[in-house]
Tab-separated table of C-alpha atoms in Angstrom:
chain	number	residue	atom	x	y	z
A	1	UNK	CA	-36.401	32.303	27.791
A	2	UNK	CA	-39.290	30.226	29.673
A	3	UNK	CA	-37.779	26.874	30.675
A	4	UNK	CA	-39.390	24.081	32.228
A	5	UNK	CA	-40.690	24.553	35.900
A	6	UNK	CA	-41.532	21.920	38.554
A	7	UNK	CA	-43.004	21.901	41.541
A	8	UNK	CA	-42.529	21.180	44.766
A	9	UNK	CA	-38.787	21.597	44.607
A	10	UNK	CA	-38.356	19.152	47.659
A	11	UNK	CA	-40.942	16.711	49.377
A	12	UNK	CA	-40.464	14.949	52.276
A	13	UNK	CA	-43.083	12.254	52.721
A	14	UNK	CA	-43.549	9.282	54.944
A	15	UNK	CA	-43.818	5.082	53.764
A	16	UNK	CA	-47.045	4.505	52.500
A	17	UNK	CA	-47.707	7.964	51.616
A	18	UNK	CA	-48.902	9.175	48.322
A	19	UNK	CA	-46.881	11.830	46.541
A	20	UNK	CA	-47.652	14.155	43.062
A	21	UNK	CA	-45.436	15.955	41.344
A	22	UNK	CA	-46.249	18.832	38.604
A	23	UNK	CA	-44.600	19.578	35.074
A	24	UNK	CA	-44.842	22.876	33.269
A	25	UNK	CA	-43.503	22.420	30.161
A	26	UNK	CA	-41.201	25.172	27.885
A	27	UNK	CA	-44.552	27.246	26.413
A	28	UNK	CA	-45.272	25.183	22.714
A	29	UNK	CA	-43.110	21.879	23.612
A	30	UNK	CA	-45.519	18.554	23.126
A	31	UNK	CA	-44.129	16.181	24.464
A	32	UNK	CA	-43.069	15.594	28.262
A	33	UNK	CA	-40.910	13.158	29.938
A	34	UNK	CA	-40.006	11.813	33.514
A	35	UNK	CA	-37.101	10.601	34.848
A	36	UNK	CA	-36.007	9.555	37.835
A	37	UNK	CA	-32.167	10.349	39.465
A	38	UNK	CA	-31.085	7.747	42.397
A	39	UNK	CA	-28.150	9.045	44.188
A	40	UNK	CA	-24.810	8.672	42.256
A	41	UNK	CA	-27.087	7.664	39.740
A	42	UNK	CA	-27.491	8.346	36.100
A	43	UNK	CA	-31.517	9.938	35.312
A	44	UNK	CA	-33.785	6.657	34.556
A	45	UNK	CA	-36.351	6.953	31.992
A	46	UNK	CA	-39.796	6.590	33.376
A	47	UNK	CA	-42.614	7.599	31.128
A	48	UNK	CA	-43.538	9.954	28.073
A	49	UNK	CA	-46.486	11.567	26.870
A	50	UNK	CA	-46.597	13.496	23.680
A	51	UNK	CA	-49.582	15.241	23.050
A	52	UNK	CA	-51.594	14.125	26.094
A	53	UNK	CA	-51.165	10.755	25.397
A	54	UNK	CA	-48.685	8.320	26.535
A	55	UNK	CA	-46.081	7.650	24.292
A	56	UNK	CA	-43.346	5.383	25.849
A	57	UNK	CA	-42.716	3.545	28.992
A	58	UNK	CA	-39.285	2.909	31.219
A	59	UNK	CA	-38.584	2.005	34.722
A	60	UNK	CA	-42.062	3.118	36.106
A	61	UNK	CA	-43.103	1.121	38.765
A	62	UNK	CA	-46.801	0.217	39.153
A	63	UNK	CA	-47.247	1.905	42.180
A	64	UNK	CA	-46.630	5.542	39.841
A	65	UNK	CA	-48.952	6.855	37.098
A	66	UNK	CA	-48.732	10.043	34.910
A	67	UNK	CA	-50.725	12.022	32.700
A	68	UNK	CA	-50.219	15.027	30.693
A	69	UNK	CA	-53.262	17.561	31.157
A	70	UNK	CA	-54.765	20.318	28.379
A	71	UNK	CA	-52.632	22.758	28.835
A	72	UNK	CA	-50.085	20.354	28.761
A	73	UNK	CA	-48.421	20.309	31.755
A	74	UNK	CA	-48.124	16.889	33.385
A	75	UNK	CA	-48.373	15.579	36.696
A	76	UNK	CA	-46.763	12.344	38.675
A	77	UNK	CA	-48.576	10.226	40.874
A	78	UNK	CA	-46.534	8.462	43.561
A	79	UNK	CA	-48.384	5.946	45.778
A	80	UNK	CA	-47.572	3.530	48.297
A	81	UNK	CA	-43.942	5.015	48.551
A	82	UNK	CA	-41.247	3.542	49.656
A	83	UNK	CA	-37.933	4.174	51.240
A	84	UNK	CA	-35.872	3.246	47.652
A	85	UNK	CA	-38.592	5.994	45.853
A	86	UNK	CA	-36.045	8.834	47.460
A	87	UNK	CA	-34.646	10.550	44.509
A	88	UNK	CA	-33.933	13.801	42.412
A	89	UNK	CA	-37.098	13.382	39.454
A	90	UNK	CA	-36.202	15.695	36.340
A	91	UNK	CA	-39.401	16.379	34.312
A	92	UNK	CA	-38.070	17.335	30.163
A	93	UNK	CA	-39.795	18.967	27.238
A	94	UNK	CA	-39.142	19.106	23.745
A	95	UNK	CA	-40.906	20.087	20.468
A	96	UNK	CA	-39.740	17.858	17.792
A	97	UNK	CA	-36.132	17.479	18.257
A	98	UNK	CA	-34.231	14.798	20.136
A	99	UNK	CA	-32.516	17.422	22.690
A	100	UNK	CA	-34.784	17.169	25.178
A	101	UNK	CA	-34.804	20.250	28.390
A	102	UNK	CA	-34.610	19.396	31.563
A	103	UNK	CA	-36.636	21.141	34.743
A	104	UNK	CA	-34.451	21.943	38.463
A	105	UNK	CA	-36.238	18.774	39.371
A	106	UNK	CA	-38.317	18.157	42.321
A	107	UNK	CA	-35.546	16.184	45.243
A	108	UNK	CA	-38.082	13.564	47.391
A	109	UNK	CA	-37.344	12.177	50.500
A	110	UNK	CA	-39.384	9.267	51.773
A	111	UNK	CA	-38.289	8.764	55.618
B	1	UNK	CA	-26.364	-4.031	31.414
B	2	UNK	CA	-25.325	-0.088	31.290
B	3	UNK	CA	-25.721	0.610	27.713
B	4	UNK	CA	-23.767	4.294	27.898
B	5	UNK	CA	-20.599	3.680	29.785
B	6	UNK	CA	-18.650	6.883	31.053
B	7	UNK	CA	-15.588	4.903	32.423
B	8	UNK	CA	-13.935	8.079	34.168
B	9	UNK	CA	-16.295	9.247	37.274
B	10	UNK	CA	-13.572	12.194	37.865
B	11	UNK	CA	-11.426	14.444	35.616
B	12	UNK	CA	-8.759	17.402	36.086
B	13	UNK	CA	-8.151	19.609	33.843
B	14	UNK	CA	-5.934	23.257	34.413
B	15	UNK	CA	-7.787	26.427	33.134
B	16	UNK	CA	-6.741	26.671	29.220
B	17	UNK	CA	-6.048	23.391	28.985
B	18	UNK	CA	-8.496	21.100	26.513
B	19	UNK	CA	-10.928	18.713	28.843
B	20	UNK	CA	-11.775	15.412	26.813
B	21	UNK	CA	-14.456	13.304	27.764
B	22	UNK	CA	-15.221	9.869	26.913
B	23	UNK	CA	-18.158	8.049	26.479
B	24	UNK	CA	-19.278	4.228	24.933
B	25	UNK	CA	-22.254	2.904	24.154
B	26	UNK	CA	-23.123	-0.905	22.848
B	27	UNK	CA	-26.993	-0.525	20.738
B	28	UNK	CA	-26.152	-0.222	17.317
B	29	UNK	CA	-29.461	1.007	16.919
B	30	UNK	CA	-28.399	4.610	18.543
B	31	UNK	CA	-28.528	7.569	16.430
B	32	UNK	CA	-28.240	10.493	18.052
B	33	UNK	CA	-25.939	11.067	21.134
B	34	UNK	CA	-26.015	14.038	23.187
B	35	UNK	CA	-23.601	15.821	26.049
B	36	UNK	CA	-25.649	17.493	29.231
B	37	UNK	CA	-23.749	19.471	31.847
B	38	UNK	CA	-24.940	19.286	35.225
B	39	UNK	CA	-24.230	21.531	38.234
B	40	UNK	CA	-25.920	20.710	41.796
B	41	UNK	CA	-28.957	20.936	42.598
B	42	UNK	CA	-29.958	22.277	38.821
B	43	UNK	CA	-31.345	19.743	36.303
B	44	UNK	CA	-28.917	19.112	33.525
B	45	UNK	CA	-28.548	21.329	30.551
B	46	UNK	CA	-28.379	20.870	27.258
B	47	UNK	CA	-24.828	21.287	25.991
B	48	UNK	CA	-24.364	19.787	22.255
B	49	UNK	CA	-25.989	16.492	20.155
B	50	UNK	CA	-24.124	14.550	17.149
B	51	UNK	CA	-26.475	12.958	14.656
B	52	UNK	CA	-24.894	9.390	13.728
B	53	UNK	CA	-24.392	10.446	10.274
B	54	UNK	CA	-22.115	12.891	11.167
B	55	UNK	CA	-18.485	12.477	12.959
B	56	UNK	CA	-18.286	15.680	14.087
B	57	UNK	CA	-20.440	18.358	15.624
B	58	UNK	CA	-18.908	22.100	16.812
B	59	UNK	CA	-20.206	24.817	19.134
B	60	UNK	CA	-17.942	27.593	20.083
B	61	UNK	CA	-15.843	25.831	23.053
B	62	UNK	CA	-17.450	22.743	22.240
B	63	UNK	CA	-16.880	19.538	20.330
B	64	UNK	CA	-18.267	16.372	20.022
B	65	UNK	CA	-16.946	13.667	17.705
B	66	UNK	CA	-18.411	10.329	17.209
B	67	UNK	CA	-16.635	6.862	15.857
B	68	UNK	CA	-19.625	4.674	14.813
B	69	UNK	CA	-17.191	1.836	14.324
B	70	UNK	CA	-15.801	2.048	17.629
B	71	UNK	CA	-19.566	3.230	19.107
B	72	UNK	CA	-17.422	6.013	21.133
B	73	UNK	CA	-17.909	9.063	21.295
B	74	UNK	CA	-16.155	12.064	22.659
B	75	UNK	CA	-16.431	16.054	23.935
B	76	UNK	CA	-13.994	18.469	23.921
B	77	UNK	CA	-13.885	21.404	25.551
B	78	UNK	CA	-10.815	23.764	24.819
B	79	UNK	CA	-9.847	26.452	26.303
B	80	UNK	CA	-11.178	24.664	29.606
B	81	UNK	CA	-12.378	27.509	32.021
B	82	UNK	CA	-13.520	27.209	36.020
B	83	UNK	CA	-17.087	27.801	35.277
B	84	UNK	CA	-17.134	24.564	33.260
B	85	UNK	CA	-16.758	22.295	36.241
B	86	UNK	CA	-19.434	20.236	36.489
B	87	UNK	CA	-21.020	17.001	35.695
B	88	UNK	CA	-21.361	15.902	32.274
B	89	UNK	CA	-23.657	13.214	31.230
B	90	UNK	CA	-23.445	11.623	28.233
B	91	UNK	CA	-27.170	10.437	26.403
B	92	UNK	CA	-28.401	8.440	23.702
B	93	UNK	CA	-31.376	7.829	21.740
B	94	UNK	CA	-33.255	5.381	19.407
B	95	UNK	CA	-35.882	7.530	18.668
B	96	UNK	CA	-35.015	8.425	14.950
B	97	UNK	CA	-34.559	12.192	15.242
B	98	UNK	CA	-37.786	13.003	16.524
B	99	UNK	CA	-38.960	13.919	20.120
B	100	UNK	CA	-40.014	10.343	20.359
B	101	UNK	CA	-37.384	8.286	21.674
B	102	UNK	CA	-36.166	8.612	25.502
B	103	UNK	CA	-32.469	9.274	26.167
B	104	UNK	CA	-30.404	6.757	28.226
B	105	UNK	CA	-27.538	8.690	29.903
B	106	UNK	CA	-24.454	6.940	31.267
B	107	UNK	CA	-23.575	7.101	34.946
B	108	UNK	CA	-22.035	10.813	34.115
B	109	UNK	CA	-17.991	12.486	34.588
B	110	UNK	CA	-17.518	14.921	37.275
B	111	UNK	CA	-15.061	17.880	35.587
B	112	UNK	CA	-13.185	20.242	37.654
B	113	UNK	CA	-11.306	23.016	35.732
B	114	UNK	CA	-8.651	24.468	38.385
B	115	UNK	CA	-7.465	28.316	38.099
């Protein structure tokens, strides 16, 4: 079965660099999330978007904007990063259900 | 404030043996609770959810049972095999049963199953 696929898998960017990441949702699901892993973290909520438009808001800093696209996939801005912005970030899908599925996740590293 | 508390970063547990996780949470306002496994460098998979209606939810290997009163929650997984060992987070959310609500995990338990 199709399951969620993000890209890049790692990124290694500078301070003060801008960073996006993409989001292919599970073929059907509406509804995307982002969240973001710290190391020996638990995942942080960031933001949600079902059906192209946001629909909730965590832990996103202002510096970081989403959107979700057409076709649904979504994509996440990163500007102005910073050295605490290095992190595992899990994009989910889901299509009406709470169980939400996760991507590999896309591992950046801001040096 | 951590609202999903896994206590135990680390557990043991001998192949065929039963591995019982733990997990707390403090909103009231939490009704659905759900158990991901995690290996390394995957992102975490979904393993098993518990409606708060319900005390008890089984798959196969897999159980999850939930005291409201207590707001604890459990997984069990018997027989334990090696391929188990992983992380396991546990997750809540608020967001009624639909795909609306976000899921707050708790810091997660790292399970090794030994041959």
């Amino acid at each position: 079965a199709a399951g969620v696929i993000q890209s890049p898998r790692h990124l290694i960017k500078e301070k003060r660099e801008t960073a996006t990441l993409k989001c292919y949702p599970i073929p059907r699901h509406d509804t995307v999330y982002w969240y973001q892993q710290g190391p020996g973290q638990d995942p942080q909520f960031l933001i949600s978007f079902y059906e192209k438009m946001q629909s909730d808001k965590g832990s996103i800093p202002d510096r970081f904007s989403a959107q979700q696209f057409s076709d649904y996939h979504s994509e996440l801005n990163m500007s102005s990063l910073e050295l605490g912005d290095s992190a595992l970030y899990f994009c989910a899908s889901s299509l009406n259900t709470v169980e939400q599925f996760f991507g590999p996740g896309t591992r950046l590293t801001v040096l | 404030d951590q609202q999903v508390k896994q206590n135990s970063p680390s557990l043991s547990v001998q192949e065929g043996r039963i591995s019982i996780l733990n997990c707390d949470y403090t909103n009231s306002m939490f009704d659905y609770f759900l158990w991901y496994k995690k290996y390394p460098a995957e992102g975490p998979t979904f393993l098993i959810s518990i409606s708060s209606i319900k005390d008890k939810n089984e798959d196969g290997r897999f159980t999850v049972f939930l005291n409201k009163s207590a707001k604890h929650l459990s997984l069990h997984i018997v027989p334990s095999q090696p391929g188990d060992s992983a992380v396991y987070f546990c997750a809540a959310s608020d967001g009624g049963g639909g795909s609306q609500g976000n899921l707050i995990f708790g810091k997660g338990t790292k399970l090794s199953v030994k041959p």
